[in-house]
PDB file of C-alpha atoms in Angstrom:
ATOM      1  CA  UNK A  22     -10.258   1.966  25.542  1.00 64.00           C
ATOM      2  CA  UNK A  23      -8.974   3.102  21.788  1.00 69.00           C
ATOM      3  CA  UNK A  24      -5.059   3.576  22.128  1.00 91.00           C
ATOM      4  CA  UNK A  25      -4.981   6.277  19.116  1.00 95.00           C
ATOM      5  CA  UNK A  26      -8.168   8.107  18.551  1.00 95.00           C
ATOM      6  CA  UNK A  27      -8.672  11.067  16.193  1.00 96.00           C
ATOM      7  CA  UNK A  28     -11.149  13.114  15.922  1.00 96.00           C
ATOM      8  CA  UNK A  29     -13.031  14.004  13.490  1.00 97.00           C
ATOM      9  CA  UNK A  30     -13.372  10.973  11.622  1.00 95.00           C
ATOM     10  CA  UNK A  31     -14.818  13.361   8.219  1.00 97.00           C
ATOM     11  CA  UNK A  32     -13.596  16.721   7.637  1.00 97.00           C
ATOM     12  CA  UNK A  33     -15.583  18.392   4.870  1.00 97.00           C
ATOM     13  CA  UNK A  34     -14.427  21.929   4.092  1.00 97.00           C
ATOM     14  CA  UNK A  35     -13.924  24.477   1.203  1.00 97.00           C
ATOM     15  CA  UNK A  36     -10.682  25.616  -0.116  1.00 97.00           C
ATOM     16  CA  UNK A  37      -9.320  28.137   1.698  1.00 97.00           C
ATOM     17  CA  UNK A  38     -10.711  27.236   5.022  1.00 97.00           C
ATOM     18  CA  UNK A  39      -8.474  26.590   8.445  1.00 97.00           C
ATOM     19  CA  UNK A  40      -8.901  23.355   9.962  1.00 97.00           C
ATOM     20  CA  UNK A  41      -7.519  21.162  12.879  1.00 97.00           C
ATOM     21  CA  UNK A  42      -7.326  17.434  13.348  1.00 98.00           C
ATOM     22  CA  UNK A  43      -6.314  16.399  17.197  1.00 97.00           C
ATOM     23  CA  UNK A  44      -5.245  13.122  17.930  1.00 97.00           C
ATOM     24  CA  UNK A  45      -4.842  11.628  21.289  1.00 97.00           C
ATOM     25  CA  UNK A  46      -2.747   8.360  22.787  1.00 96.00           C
ATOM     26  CA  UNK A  47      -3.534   6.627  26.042  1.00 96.00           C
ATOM     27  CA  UNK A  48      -0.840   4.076  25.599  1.00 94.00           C
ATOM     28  CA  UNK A  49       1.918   6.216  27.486  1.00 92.00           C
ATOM     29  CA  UNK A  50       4.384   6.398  23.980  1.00 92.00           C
ATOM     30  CA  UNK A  51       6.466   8.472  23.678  1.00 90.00           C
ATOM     31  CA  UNK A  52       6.765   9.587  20.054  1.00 92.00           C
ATOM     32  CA  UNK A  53       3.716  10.593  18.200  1.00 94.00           C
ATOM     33  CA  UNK A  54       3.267  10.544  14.452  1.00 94.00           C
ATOM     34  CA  UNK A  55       1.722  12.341  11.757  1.00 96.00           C
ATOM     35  CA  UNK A  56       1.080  10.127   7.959  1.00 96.00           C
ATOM     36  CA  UNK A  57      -0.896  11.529   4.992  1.00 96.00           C
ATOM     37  CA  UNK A  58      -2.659   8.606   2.811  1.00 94.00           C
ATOM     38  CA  UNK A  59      -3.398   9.848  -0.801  1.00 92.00           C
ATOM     39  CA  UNK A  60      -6.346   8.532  -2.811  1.00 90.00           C
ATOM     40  CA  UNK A  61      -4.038   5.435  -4.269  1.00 89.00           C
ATOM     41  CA  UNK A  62      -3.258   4.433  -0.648  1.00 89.00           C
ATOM     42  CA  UNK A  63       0.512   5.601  -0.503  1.00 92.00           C
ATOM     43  CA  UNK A  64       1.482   6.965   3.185  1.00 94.00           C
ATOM     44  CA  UNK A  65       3.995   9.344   3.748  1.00 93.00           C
ATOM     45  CA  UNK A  66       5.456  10.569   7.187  1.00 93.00           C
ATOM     46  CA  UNK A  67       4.815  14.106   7.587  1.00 94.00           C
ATOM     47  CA  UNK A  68       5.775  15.258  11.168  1.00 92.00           C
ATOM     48  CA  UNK A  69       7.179  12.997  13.940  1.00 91.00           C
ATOM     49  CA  UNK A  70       7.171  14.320  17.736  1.00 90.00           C
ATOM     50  CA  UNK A  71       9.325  13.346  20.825  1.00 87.00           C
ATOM     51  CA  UNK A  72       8.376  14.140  23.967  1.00 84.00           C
ATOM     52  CA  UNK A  73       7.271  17.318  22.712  1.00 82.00           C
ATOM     53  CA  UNK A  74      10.139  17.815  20.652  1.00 87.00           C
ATOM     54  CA  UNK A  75       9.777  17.589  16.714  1.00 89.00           C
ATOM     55  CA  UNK A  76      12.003  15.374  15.306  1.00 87.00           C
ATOM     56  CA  UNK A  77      10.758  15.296  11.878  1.00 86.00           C
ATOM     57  CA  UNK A  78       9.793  17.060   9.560  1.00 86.00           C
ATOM     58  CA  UNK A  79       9.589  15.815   5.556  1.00 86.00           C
ATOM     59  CA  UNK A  80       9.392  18.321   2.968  1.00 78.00           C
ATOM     60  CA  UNK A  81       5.174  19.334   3.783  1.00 86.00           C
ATOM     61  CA  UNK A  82       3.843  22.567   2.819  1.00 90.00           C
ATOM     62  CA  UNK A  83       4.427  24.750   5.731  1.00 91.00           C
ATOM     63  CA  UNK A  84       0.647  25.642   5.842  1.00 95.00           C
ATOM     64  CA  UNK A  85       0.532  22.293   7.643  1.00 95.00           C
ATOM     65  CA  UNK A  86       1.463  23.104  11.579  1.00 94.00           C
ATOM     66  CA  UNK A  87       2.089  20.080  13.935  1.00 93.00           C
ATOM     67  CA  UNK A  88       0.979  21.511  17.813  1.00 93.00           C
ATOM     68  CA  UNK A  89       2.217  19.045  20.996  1.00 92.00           C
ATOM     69  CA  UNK A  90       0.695  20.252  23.816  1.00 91.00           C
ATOM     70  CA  UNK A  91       1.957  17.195  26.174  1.00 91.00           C
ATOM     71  CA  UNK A  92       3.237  14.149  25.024  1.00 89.00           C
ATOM     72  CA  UNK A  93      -0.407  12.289  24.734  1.00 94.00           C
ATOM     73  CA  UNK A  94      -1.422  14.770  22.426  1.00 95.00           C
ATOM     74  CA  UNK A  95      -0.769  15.744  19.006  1.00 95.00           C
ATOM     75  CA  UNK A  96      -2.514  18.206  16.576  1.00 96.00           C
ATOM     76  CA  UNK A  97      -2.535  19.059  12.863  1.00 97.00           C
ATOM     77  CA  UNK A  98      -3.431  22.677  11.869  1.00 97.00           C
ATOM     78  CA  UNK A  99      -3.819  23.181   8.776  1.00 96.00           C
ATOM     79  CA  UNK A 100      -4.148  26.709   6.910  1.00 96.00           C
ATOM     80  CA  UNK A 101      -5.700  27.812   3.904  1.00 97.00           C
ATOM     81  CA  UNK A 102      -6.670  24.345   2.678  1.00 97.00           C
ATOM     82  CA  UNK A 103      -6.391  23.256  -1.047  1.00 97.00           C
ATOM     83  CA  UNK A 104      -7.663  20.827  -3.471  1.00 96.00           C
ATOM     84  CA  UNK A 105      -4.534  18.779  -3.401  1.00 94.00           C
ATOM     85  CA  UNK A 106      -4.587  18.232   1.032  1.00 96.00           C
ATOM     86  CA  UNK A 107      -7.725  15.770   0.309  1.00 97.00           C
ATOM     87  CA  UNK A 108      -6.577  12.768   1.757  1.00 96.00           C
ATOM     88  CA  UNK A 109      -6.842  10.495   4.750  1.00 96.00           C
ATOM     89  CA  UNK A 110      -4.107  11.705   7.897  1.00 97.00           C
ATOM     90  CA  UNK A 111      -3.624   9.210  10.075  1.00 96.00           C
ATOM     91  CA  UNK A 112      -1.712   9.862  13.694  1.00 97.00           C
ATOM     92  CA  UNK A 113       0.442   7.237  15.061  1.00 95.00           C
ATOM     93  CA  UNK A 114       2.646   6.627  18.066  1.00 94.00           C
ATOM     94  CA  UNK A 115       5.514   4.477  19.465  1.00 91.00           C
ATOM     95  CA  UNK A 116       7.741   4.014  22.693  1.00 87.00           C
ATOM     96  CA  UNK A 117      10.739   5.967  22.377  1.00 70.00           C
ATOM     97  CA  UNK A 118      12.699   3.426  23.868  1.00 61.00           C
ATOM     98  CA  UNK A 119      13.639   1.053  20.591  1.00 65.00           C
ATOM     99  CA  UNK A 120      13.508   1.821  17.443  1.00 65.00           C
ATOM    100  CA  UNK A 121      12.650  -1.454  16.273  1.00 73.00           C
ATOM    101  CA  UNK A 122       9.321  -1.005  18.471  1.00 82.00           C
ATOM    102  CA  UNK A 123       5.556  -0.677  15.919  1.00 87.00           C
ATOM    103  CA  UNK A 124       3.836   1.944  15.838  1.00 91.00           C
ATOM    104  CA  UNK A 125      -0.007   2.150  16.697  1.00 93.00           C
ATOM    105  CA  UNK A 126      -2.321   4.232  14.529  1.00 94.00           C
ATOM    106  CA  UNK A 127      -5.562   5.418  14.597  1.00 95.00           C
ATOM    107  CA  UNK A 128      -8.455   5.397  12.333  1.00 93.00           C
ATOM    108  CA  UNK A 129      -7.927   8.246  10.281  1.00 95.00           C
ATOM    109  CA  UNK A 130      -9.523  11.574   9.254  1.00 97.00           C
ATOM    110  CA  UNK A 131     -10.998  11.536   5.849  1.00 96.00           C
ATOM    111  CA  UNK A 132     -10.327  15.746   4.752  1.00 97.00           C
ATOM    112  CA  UNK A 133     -12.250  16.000   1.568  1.00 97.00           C
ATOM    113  CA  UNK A 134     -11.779  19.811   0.419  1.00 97.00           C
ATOM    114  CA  UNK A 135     -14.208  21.325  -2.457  1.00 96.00           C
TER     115      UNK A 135
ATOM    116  CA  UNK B  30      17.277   7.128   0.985  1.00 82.00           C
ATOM    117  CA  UNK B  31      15.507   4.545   2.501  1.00 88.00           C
ATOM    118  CA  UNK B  32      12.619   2.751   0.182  1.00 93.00           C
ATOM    119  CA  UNK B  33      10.655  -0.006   0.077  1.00 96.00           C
ATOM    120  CA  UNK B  34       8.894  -1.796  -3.528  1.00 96.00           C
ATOM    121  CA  UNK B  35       5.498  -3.724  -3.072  1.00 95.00           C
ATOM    122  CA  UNK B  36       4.079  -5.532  -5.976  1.00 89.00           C
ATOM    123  CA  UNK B  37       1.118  -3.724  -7.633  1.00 84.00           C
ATOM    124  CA  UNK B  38      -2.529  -5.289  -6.829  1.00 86.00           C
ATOM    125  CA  UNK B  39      -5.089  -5.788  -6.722  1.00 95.00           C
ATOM    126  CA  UNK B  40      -4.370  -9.596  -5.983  1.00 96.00           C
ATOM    127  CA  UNK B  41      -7.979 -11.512  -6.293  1.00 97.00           C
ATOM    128  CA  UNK B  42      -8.097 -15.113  -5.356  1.00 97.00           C
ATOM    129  CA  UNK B  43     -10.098 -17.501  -4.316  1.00 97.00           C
ATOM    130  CA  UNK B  44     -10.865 -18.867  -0.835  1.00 97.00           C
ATOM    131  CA  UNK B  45      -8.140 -21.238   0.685  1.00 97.00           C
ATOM    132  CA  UNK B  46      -5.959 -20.395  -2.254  1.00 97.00           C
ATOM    133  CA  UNK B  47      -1.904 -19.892  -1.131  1.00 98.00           C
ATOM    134  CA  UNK B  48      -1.045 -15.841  -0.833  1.00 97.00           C
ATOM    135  CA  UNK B  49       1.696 -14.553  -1.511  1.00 97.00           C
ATOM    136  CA  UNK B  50       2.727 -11.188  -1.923  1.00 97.00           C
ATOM    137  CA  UNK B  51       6.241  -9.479  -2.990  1.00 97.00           C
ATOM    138  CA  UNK B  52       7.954  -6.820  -0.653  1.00 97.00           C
ATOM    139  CA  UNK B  53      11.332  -5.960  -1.068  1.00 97.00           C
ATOM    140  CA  UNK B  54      13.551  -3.164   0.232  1.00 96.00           C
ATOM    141  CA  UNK B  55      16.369  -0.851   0.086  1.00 94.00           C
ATOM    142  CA  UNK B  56      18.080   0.209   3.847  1.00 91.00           C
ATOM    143  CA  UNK B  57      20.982   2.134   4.456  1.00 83.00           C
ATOM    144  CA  UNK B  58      21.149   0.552   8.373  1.00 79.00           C
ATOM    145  CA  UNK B  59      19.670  -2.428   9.629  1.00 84.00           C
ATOM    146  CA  UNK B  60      16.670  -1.929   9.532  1.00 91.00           C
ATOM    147  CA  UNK B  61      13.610  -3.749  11.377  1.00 93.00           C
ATOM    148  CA  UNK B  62      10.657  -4.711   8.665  1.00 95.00           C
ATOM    149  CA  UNK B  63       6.870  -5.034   9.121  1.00 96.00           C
ATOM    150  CA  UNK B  64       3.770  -5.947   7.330  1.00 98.00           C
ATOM    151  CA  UNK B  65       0.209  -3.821   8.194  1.00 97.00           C
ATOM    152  CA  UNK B  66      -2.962  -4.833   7.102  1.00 97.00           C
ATOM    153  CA  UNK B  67      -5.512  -1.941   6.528  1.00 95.00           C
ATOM    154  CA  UNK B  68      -9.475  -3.457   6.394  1.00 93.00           C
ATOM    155  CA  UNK B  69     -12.013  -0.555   4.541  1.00 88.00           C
ATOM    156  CA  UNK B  70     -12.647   2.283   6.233  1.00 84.00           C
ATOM    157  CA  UNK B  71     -10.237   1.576   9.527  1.00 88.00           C
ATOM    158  CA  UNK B  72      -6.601   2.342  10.564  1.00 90.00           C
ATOM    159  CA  UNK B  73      -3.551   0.437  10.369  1.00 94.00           C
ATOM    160  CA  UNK B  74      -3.016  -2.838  12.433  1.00 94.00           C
ATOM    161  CA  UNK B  75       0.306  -4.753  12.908  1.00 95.00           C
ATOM    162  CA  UNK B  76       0.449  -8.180  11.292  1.00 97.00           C
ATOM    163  CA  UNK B  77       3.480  -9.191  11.973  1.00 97.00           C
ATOM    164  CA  UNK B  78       7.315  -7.482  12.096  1.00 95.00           C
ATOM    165  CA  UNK B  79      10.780  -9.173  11.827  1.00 95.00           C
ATOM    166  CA  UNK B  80      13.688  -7.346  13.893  1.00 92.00           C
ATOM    167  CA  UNK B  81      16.654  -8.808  12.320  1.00 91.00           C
ATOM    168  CA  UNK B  82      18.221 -11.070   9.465  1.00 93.00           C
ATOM    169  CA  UNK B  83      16.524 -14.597   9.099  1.00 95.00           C
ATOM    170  CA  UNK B  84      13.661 -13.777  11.874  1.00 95.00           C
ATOM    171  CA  UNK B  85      10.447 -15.000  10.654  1.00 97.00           C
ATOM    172  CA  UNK B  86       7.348 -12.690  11.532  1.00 96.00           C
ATOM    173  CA  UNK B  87       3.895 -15.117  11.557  1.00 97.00           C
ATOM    174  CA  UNK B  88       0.323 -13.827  12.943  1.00 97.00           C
ATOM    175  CA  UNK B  89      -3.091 -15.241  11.935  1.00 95.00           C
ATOM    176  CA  UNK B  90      -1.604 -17.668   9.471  1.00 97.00           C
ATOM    177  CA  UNK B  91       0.692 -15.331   7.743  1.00 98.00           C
ATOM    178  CA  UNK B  92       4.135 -15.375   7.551  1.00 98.00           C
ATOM    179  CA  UNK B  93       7.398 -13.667   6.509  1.00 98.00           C
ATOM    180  CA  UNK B  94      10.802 -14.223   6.368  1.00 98.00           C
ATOM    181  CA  UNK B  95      13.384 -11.483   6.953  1.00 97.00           C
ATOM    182  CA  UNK B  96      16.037 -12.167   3.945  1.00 96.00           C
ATOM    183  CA  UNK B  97      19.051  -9.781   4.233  1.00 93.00           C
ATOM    184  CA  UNK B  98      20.723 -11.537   1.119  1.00 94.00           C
ATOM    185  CA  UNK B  99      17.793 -10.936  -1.031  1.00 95.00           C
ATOM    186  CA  UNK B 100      16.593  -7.852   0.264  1.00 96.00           C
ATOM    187  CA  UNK B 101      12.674  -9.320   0.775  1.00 97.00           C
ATOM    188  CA  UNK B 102      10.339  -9.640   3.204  1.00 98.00           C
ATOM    189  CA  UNK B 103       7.632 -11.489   1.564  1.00 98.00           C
ATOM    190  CA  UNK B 104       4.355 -11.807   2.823  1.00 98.00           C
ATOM    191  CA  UNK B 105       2.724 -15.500   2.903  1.00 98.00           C
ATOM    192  CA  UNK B 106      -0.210 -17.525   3.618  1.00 98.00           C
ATOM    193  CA  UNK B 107      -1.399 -20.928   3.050  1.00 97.00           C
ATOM    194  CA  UNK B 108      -4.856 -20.333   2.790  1.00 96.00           C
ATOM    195  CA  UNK B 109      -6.504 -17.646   2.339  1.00 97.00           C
ATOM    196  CA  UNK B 110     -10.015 -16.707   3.690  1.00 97.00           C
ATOM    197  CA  UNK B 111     -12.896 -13.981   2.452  1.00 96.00           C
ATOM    198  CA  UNK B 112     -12.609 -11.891   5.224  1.00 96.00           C
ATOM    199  CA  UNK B 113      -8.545 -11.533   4.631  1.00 97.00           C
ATOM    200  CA  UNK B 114      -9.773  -9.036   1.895  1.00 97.00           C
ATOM    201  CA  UNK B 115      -7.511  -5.933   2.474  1.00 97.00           C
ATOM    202  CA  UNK B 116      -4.616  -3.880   1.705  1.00 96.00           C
ATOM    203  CA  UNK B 117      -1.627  -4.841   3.433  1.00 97.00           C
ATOM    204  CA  UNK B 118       1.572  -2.719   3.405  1.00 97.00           C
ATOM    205  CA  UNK B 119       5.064  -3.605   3.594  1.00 97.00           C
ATOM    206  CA  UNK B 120       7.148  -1.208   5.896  1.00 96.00           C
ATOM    207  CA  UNK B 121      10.571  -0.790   7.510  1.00 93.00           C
ATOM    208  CA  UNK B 122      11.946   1.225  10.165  1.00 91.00           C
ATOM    209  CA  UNK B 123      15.473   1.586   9.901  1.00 82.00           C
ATOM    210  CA  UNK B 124      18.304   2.734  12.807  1.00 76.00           C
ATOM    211  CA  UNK B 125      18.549   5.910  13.738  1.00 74.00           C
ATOM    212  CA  UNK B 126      15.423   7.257  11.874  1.00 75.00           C
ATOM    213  CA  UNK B 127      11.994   6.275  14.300  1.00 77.00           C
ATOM    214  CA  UNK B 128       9.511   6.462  11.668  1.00 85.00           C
ATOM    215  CA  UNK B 129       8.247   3.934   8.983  1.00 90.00           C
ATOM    216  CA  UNK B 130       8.785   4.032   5.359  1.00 92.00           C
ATOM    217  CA  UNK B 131       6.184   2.071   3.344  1.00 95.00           C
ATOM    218  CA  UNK B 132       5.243   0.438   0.112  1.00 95.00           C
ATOM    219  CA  UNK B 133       2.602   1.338  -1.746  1.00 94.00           C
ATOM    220  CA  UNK B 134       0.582  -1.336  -0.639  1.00 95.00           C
ATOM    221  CA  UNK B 135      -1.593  -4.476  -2.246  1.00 96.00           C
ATOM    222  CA  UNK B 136      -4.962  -5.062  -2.297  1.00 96.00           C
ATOM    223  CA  UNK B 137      -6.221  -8.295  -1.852  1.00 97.00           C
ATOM    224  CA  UNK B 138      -9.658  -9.652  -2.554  1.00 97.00           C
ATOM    225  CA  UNK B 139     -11.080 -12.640  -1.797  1.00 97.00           C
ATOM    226  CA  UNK B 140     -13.600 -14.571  -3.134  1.00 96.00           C
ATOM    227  CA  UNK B 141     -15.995 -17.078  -2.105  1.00 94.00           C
TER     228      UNK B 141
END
């Protein structure tokens, strides 16, 4: 029944490593969402997706690599991890059809690199 | 650029005290505003979201008033209970840009 789910919740990796976070929405949206969460709580967009398409994309390393296979899924690739990528990335989506409309998010994946 | 200015927590009261918590924001559209409440350990979850001017948002007890003249969105309660302990996070979405900006957030605790 979970309308965002991401998997995994824990991601515990050394620097250098290449991981992947997928993230998966059963609620027929649209638009899916990528956020980072930094260790004082602050979220920041990273990628947005529409239908497929990207539609945004803030100023992120580009060692971070957004993947939308269909428009239920969307996946976070991440290469040669460093210190500084710990954080919490939650994915999030909306209907395309107003702007105005919330989006849903899921739980998050905690990426602790050592 | 769009931005939005939370007051800095932690905010610790006491059970059935009156919350209230300071969000206000800068929009180069119209935008529509929200407040999410994050518990430990989970996602986000919509409180409650105002689409235009003078709209009042209100879920669970809490309320907010969209104030275009003031800029604000302020988050209130009247009284507040232990398991309202949380961060909750100011956000708008404004036209032509589908994707929220948010403050920093502001912990609240609780006590009994």
């Amino acid at each position: 029944d979970t309308a965002v789910s991401q998997t995994p919740k824990y991601l515990v990796t050394q620097m250098g490593n290449d991981k992947s976070i997928k993230c998966e929405q059963n609620l027929g949206h649209d638009t899916m969402y990528w956020y980072k969460q930094d260790s004082k709580k602050f979220l920041k967009i990273m990628f947005s997706y529409n239908n497929k398409e990207l539609i945004i994309n803030e100023t992120v390393p580009n060692r971070f690599s957004p993947k939308s296979p269909d428009k239920a899924h969307l996946n976070l690739h991440i290469n040669s991890l460093e210190l500084g990528d710990s954080a919490v990335y939650f994915c999030a989506s909306s209907p395309a059809s107003s702007y105005n409309s919330p989006l849903h998010f899921g739980n998050g994946t905690r990426l602790t690199v050592t | 650029g769009d931005s939005v200015t939370q007051m800095e927590g932690p905010v610790t009261l006491s059970e059935e005290a009156f919350l209230t918590i300071n969000c206000t924001y800068t929009a180069t559209g119209y935008p529509s505003l929200f407040w999410y409440v994050q518990y430990p350990g989970e996602g986000l979850q919509l409180l409650l979201k105002a689409t235009k001017a003078d709209d009042k948002g209100s879920n669970k007890g809490f309320e907010a008033t969209y104030r275009k003249e003031t800029t604000s969105f302020h988050l209130e309660k009247g009284s507040v209970q232990v398991s309202d302990s949380a961060v909750y996070f100011c956000a708008l979405m404004d036209t032509g840009r589908r994707a929220l900006t948010f403050g920093s957030g502001t912990r609240l605790q609780v006590q009994p």
